[in-house]
Amino acid sequence: MIIILLGAPGAGKGTQSARLVAERGLTQLSTGDMLRDALARGTELGKQAKAIMDAGKLVADDIILAMIRERLTASTGGNGVILDGFPRTIAQAEGLDKMLEEMGLRIDHVIEIGVDENVLADRIMTRAKESDETRDDDSVEVLQKRLKVYHESTAPIIPYYQNRGKLSVVDGMQSIDAVASAIDAILKTTEERS
Ligand code: AMP
């Protein structure tokens, strides 16, 4: 099973991914985590990505697609994969479709977690305060830049998946548990089909 979680920064993609990993044994592939890992290991990629991430901009599509290809190939044998924070552009969505076709795989669900952006700043600030390792990109200023990038580059992939009959939307303003139940109900439709 391949699931894509979409949503603005702070919508709760990471929280819901972690739960799906714990409860269903899915493998989470987060391009943000991969980039932070590269940075922590001091690789050339990590060094290049840092300035882009700190500015709230997007890392180049070809770099992201190469990272995903490597990890997807290694993860296909398990219970399924959640893509968190990827794709973030139409070019990435198209690259992913091509890659999956070559691998004989397909996307089962694209789930958009919809949120009121006025509350996102509060969430991001709370996350910054609660986190032991504060993310350099968790500030209101960078969040505003990230939201702008989200609208310009990432939001267009919502109609891309809608047109392909893949998209489901959940209300991300509910409690974490209610969002989780809504996601479970969507995933159940695949389980019933198979
Ligand atoms: P995230 O943890 O998903 O919020 O990602 C943190 C940062 O990593 C983003 O603001 C981007 O700079 C970069 N990044 C993560 N995933 C992608 C992606 N799919 N395409 C481009 N840049 C990405």
mmCIF file with all atom_site columns, N, CA and C in Angstrom, residues 110-153:
data_model
loop_
_atom_site.group_PDB
_atom_site.id
_atom_site.type_symbol
_atom_site.label_atom_id
_atom_site.label_alt_id
_atom_site.label_comp_id
_atom_site.label_asym_id
_atom_site.label_entity_id
_atom_site.label_seq_id
_atom_site.pdbx_PDB_ins_code
_atom_site.Cartn_x
_atom_site.Cartn_y
_atom_site.Cartn_z
_atom_site.occupancy
_atom_site.B_iso_or_equiv
_atom_site.pdbx_formal_charge
_atom_site.auth_seq_id
_atom_site.auth_comp_id
_atom_site.auth_asym_id
_atom_site.auth_atom_id
_atom_site.pdbx_PDB_model_num
ATOM 1   N N  . VAL A 1 110 ? -4.264 9.329  -1.693 1.00 0.00 ? 110 VAL A N  1
ATOM 2   C CA . VAL A 1 110 ? -3.647 10.621 -1.415 1.00 0.00 ? 110 VAL A CA 1
ATOM 3   C C  . VAL A 1 110 ? -4.594 11.303 -0.434 1.00 0.00 ? 110 VAL A C  1
ATOM 4   N N  . ILE A 1 111 ? -4.113 11.568 0.767  1.00 0.00 ? 111 ILE A N  1
ATOM 5   C CA . ILE A 1 111 ? -4.978 12.139 1.805  1.00 0.00 ? 111 ILE A CA 1
ATOM 6   C C  . ILE A 1 111 ? -4.494 13.539 2.142  1.00 0.00 ? 111 ILE A C  1
ATOM 7   N N  . GLU A 1 112 ? -5.372 14.496 1.915  1.00 0.00 ? 112 GLU A N  1
ATOM 8   C CA . GLU A 1 112 ? -5.035 15.879 2.257  1.00 0.00 ? 112 GLU A CA 1
ATOM 9   C C  . GLU A 1 112 ? -5.582 16.191 3.647  1.00 0.00 ? 112 GLU A C  1
ATOM 10  N N  . ILE A 1 113 ? -4.701 16.655 4.524  1.00 0.00 ? 113 ILE A N  1
ATOM 11  C CA . ILE A 1 113 ? -5.136 17.097 5.857  1.00 0.00 ? 113 ILE A CA 1
ATOM 12  C C  . ILE A 1 113 ? -5.331 18.613 5.760  1.00 0.00 ? 113 ILE A C  1
ATOM 13  N N  . GLY A 1 114 ? -6.601 19.013 5.757  1.00 0.00 ? 114 GLY A N  1
ATOM 14  C CA . GLY A 1 114 ? -6.913 20.437 5.558  1.00 0.00 ? 114 GLY A CA 1
ATOM 15  C C  . GLY A 1 114 ? -6.919 21.186 6.877  1.00 0.00 ? 114 GLY A C  1
ATOM 16  N N  . VAL A 1 115 ? -6.298 22.354 6.911  1.00 0.00 ? 115 VAL A N  1
ATOM 17  C CA . VAL A 1 115 ? -6.256 23.138 8.154  1.00 0.00 ? 115 VAL A CA 1
ATOM 18  C C  . VAL A 1 115 ? -6.522 24.620 7.894  1.00 0.00 ? 115 VAL A C  1
ATOM 19  N N  . ASP A 1 116 ? -6.940 25.291 8.949  1.00 0.00 ? 116 ASP A N  1
ATOM 20  C CA . ASP A 1 116 ? -7.093 26.739 8.914  1.00 0.00 ? 116 ASP A CA 1
ATOM 21  C C  . ASP A 1 116 ? -5.697 27.334 9.164  1.00 0.00 ? 116 ASP A C  1
ATOM 22  N N  . GLU A 1 117 ? -5.220 28.062 8.181  1.00 0.00 ? 117 GLU A N  1
ATOM 23  C CA . GLU A 1 117 ? -3.823 28.513 8.286  1.00 0.00 ? 117 GLU A CA 1
ATOM 24  C C  . GLU A 1 117 ? -3.573 29.513 9.412  1.00 0.00 ? 117 GLU A C  1
ATOM 25  N N  . ASN A 1 118 ? -4.657 30.151 9.884  1.00 0.00 ? 118 ASN A N  1
ATOM 26  C CA . ASN A 1 118 ? -4.454 31.103 10.982 1.00 0.00 ? 118 ASN A CA 1
ATOM 27  C C  . ASN A 1 118 ? -3.984 30.410 12.255 1.00 0.00 ? 118 ASN A C  1
ATOM 28  N N  . VAL A 1 119 ? -4.326 29.120 12.387 1.00 0.00 ? 119 VAL A N  1
ATOM 29  C CA . VAL A 1 119 ? -3.900 28.433 13.612 1.00 0.00 ? 119 VAL A CA 1
ATOM 30  C C  . VAL A 1 119 ? -2.532 27.748 13.424 1.00 0.00 ? 119 VAL A C  1
ATOM 31  N N  . LEU A 1 120 ? -2.049 27.729 12.186 1.00 0.00 ? 120 LEU A N  1
ATOM 32  C CA . LEU A 1 120 ? -0.775 27.031 11.961 1.00 0.00 ? 120 LEU A CA 1
ATOM 33  C C  . LEU A 1 120 ? 0.385  27.689 12.692 1.00 0.00 ? 120 LEU A C  1
ATOM 34  N N  . ALA A 1 121 ? 0.392  29.014 12.697 1.00 0.00 ? 121 ALA A N  1
ATOM 35  C CA . ALA A 1 121 ? 1.497  29.717 13.352 1.00 0.00 ? 121 ALA A CA 1
ATOM 36  C C  . ALA A 1 121 ? 1.570  29.309 14.822 1.00 0.00 ? 121 ALA A C  1
ATOM 37  N N  . ASP A 1 122 ? 0.388  29.195 15.473 1.00 0.00 ? 122 ASP A N  1
ATOM 38  C CA . ASP A 1 122 ? 0.359  28.789 16.886 1.00 0.00 ? 122 ASP A CA 1
ATOM 39  C C  . ASP A 1 122 ? 0.946  27.392 17.042 1.00 0.00 ? 122 ASP A C  1
ATOM 40  N N  . ARG A 1 123 ? 0.543  26.497 16.143 1.00 0.00 ? 123 ARG A N  1
ATOM 41  C CA . ARG A 1 123 ? 1.034  25.113 16.236 1.00 0.00 ? 123 ARG A CA 1
ATOM 42  C C  . ARG A 1 123 ? 2.542  25.047 16.065 1.00 0.00 ? 123 ARG A C  1
ATOM 43  N N  . ILE A 1 124 ? 3.032  25.812 15.103 1.00 0.00 ? 124 ILE A N  1
ATOM 44  C CA . ILE A 1 124 ? 4.471  25.779 14.825 1.00 0.00 ? 124 ILE A CA 1
ATOM 45  C C  . ILE A 1 124 ? 5.242  26.332 16.023 1.00 0.00 ? 124 ILE A C  1
ATOM 46  N N  . MET A 1 125 ? 4.692  27.395 16.629 1.00 0.00 ? 125 MET A N  1
ATOM 47  C CA . MET A 1 125 ? 5.378  27.976 17.777 1.00 0.00 ? 125 MET A CA 1
ATOM 48  C C  . MET A 1 125 ? 5.388  26.994 18.948 1.00 0.00 ? 125 MET A C  1
ATOM 49  N N  . THR A 1 126 ? 4.266  26.276 19.132 1.00 0.00 ? 126 THR A N  1
ATOM 50  C CA . THR A 1 126 ? 4.203  25.278 20.200 1.00 0.00 ? 126 THR A CA 1
ATOM 51  C C  . THR A 1 126 ? 5.226  24.192 19.927 1.00 0.00 ? 126 THR A C  1
ATOM 52  N N  . ARG A 1 127 ? 5.301  23.747 18.673 1.00 0.00 ? 127 ARG A N  1
ATOM 53  C CA . ARG A 1 127 ? 6.254  22.687 18.322 1.00 0.00 ? 127 ARG A CA 1
ATOM 54  C C  . ARG A 1 127 ? 7.680  23.166 18.615 1.00 0.00 ? 127 ARG A C  1
ATOM 55  N N  . ALA A 1 128 ? 7.971  24.404 18.286 1.00 0.00 ? 128 ALA A N  1
ATOM 56  C CA . ALA A 1 128 ? 9.317  24.937 18.517 1.00 0.00 ? 128 ALA A CA 1
ATOM 57  C C  . ALA A 1 128 ? 9.641  24.918 20.009 1.00 0.00 ? 128 ALA A C  1
ATOM 58  N N  . LYS A 1 129 ? 8.626  25.248 20.840 1.00 0.00 ? 129 LYS A N  1
ATOM 59  C CA . LYS A 1 129 ? 8.852  25.310 22.292 1.00 0.00 ? 129 LYS A CA 1
ATOM 60  C C  . LYS A 1 129 ? 9.011  23.918 22.897 1.00 0.00 ? 129 LYS A C  1
ATOM 61  N N  . GLU A 1 130 ? 8.232  22.953 22.376 1.00 0.00 ? 130 GLU A N  1
ATOM 62  C CA . GLU A 1 130 ? 8.226  21.613 22.982 1.00 0.00 ? 130 GLU A CA 1
ATOM 63  C C  . GLU A 1 130 ? 9.385  20.740 22.528 1.00 0.00 ? 130 GLU A C  1
ATOM 64  N N  . SER A 1 131 ? 9.928  21.047 21.357 1.00 0.00 ? 131 SER A N  1
ATOM 65  C CA . SER A 1 131 ? 10.942 20.175 20.770 1.00 0.00 ? 131 SER A CA 1
ATOM 66  C C  . SER A 1 131 ? 12.278 20.340 21.493 1.00 0.00 ? 131 SER A C  1
ATOM 67  N N  . ASP A 1 132 ? 12.963 19.208 21.726 1.00 0.00 ? 132 ASP A N  1
ATOM 68  C CA . ASP A 1 132 ? 14.305 19.280 22.329 1.00 0.00 ? 132 ASP A CA 1
ATOM 69  C C  . ASP A 1 132 ? 15.276 19.897 21.328 1.00 0.00 ? 132 ASP A C  1
ATOM 70  N N  . GLU A 1 133 ? 15.199 19.338 20.109 1.00 0.00 ? 133 GLU A N  1
ATOM 71  C CA . GLU A 1 133 ? 16.076 19.875 19.069 1.00 0.00 ? 133 GLU A CA 1
ATOM 72  C C  . GLU A 1 133 ? 15.229 20.804 18.221 1.00 0.00 ? 133 GLU A C  1
ATOM 73  N N  . THR A 1 134 ? 15.292 22.087 18.513 1.00 0.00 ? 134 THR A N  1
ATOM 74  C CA . THR A 1 134 ? 14.458 23.029 17.784 1.00 0.00 ? 134 THR A CA 1
ATOM 75  C C  . THR A 1 134 ? 14.845 23.035 16.320 1.00 0.00 ? 134 THR A C  1
ATOM 76  N N  . ARG A 1 135 ? 13.856 22.895 15.467 1.00 0.00 ? 135 ARG A N  1
ATOM 77  C CA . ARG A 1 135 ? 14.127 22.958 14.036 1.00 0.00 ? 135 ARG A CA 1
ATOM 78  C C  . ARG A 1 135 ? 14.408 24.398 13.647 1.00 0.00 ? 135 ARG A C  1
ATOM 79  N N  . ASP A 1 136 ? 15.466 24.607 12.875 1.00 0.00 ? 136 ASP A N  1
ATOM 80  C CA . ASP A 1 136 ? 15.812 25.970 12.480 1.00 0.00 ? 136 ASP A CA 1
ATOM 81  C C  . ASP A 1 136 ? 14.709 26.606 11.634 1.00 0.00 ? 136 ASP A C  1
ATOM 82  N N  . ASP A 1 137 ? 13.861 25.725 11.024 1.00 0.00 ? 137 ASP A N  1
ATOM 83  C CA . ASP A 1 137 ? 12.812 26.294 10.169 1.00 0.00 ? 137 ASP A CA 1
ATOM 84  C C  . ASP A 1 137 ? 11.496 26.487 10.915 1.00 0.00 ? 137 ASP A C  1
ATOM 85  N N  . ASP A 1 138 ? 11.472 26.285 12.247 1.00 0.00 ? 138 ASP A N  1
ATOM 86  C CA . ASP A 1 138 ? 10.258 26.499 13.035 1.00 0.00 ? 138 ASP A CA 1
ATOM 87  C C  . ASP A 1 138 ? 10.214 27.915 13.600 1.00 0.00 ? 138 ASP A C  1
ATOM 88  N N  . SER A 1 139 ? 9.982  28.888 12.761 1.00 0.00 ? 139 SER A N  1
ATOM 89  C CA . SER A 1 139 ? 9.745  30.234 13.268 1.00 0.00 ? 139 SER A CA 1
ATOM 90  C C  . SER A 1 139 ? 8.608  30.802 12.435 1.00 0.00 ? 139 SER A C  1
ATOM 91  N N  . VAL A 1 140 ? 7.916  31.798 12.997 1.00 0.00 ? 140 VAL A N  1
ATOM 92  C CA . VAL A 1 140 ? 6.743  32.318 12.281 1.00 0.00 ? 140 VAL A CA 1
ATOM 93  C C  . VAL A 1 140 ? 7.154  32.886 10.927 1.00 0.00 ? 140 VAL A C  1
ATOM 94  N N  . GLU A 1 141 ? 8.325  33.535 10.915 1.00 0.00 ? 141 GLU A N  1
ATOM 95  C CA . GLU A 1 141 ? 8.797  34.144 9.666  1.00 0.00 ? 141 GLU A CA 1
ATOM 96  C C  . GLU A 1 141 ? 9.012  33.085 8.576  1.00 0.00 ? 141 GLU A C  1
ATOM 97  N N  . VAL A 1 142 ? 9.713  32.017 8.957  1.00 0.00 ? 142 VAL A N  1
ATOM 98  C CA . VAL A 1 142 ? 9.970  30.956 7.966  1.00 0.00 ? 142 VAL A CA 1
ATOM 99  C C  . VAL A 1 142 ? 8.665  30.243 7.629  1.00 0.00 ? 142 VAL A C  1
ATOM 100 N N  . LEU A 1 143 ? 7.778  30.102 8.633  1.00 0.00 ? 143 LEU A N  1
ATOM 101 C CA . LEU A 1 143 ? 6.491  29.454 8.348  1.00 0.00 ? 143 LEU A CA 1
ATOM 102 C C  . LEU A 1 143 ? 5.751  30.227 7.255  1.00 0.00 ? 143 LEU A C  1
ATOM 103 N N  . GLN A 1 144 ? 5.776  31.567 7.358  1.00 0.00 ? 144 GLN A N  1
ATOM 104 C CA . GLN A 1 144 ? 5.053  32.355 6.348  1.00 0.00 ? 144 GLN A CA 1
ATOM 105 C C  . GLN A 1 144 ? 5.623  32.111 4.966  1.00 0.00 ? 144 GLN A C  1
ATOM 106 N N  . LYS A 1 145 ? 6.944  32.013 4.894  1.00 0.00 ? 145 LYS A N  1
ATOM 107 C CA . LYS A 1 145 ? 7.586  31.727 3.609  1.00 0.00 ? 145 LYS A CA 1
ATOM 108 C C  . LYS A 1 145 ? 7.172  30.326 3.138  1.00 0.00 ? 145 LYS A C  1
ATOM 109 N N  . ARG A 1 146 ? 7.154  29.373 4.071  1.00 0.00 ? 146 ARG A N  1
ATOM 110 C CA . ARG A 1 146 ? 6.812  27.999 3.702  1.00 0.00 ? 146 ARG A CA 1
ATOM 111 C C  . ARG A 1 146 ? 5.358  27.897 3.235  1.00 0.00 ? 146 ARG A C  1
ATOM 112 N N  . LEU A 1 147 ? 4.482  28.680 3.854  1.00 0.00 ? 147 LEU A N  1
ATOM 113 C CA . LEU A 1 147 ? 3.080  28.666 3.423  1.00 0.00 ? 147 LEU A CA 1
ATOM 114 C C  . LEU A 1 147 ? 2.946  29.241 2.011  1.00 0.00 ? 147 LEU A C  1
ATOM 115 N N  . LYS A 1 148 ? 3.730  30.272 1.723  1.00 0.00 ? 148 LYS A N  1
ATOM 116 C CA . LYS A 1 148 ? 3.695  30.883 0.385  1.00 0.00 ? 148 LYS A CA 1
ATOM 117 C C  . LYS A 1 148 ? 4.165  29.848 -0.643 1.00 0.00 ? 148 LYS A C  1
ATOM 118 N N  . VAL A 1 149 ? 5.265  29.172 -0.322 1.00 0.00 ? 149 VAL A N  1
ATOM 119 C CA . VAL A 1 149 ? 5.793  28.134 -1.220 1.00 0.00 ? 149 VAL A CA 1
ATOM 120 C C  . VAL A 1 149 ? 4.767  27.011 -1.370 1.00 0.00 ? 149 VAL A C  1
ATOM 121 N N  . TYR A 1 150 ? 4.083  26.688 -0.264 1.00 0.00 ? 150 TYR A N  1
ATOM 122 C CA . TYR A 1 150 ? 3.068  25.629 -0.309 1.00 0.00 ? 150 TYR A CA 1
ATOM 123 C C  . TYR A 1 150 ? 1.974  26.007 -1.313 1.00 0.00 ? 150 TYR A C  1
ATOM 124 N N  . HIS A 1 151 ? 1.492  27.246 -1.231 1.00 0.00 ? 151 HIS A N  1
ATOM 125 C CA . HIS A 1 151 ? 0.414  27.658 -2.140 1.00 0.00 ? 151 HIS A CA 1
ATOM 126 C C  . HIS A 1 151 ? 0.879  27.705 -3.585 1.00 0.00 ? 151 HIS A C  1
ATOM 127 N N  . GLU A 1 152 ? 2.098  28.191 -3.782 1.00 0.00 ? 152 GLU A N  1
ATOM 128 C CA . GLU A 1 152 ? 2.568  28.355 -5.165 1.00 0.00 ? 152 GLU A CA 1
ATOM 129 C C  . GLU A 1 152 ? 2.948  27.029 -5.809 1.00 0.00 ? 152 GLU A C  1
ATOM 130 N N  . SER A 1 153 ? 3.664  26.188 -5.075 1.00 0.00 ? 153 SER A N  1
ATOM 131 C CA . SER A 1 153 ? 4.264  24.999 -5.705 1.00 0.00 ? 153 SER A CA 1
ATOM 132 C C  . SER A 1 153 ? 3.587  23.687 -5.338 1.00 0.00 ? 153 SER A C  1
#
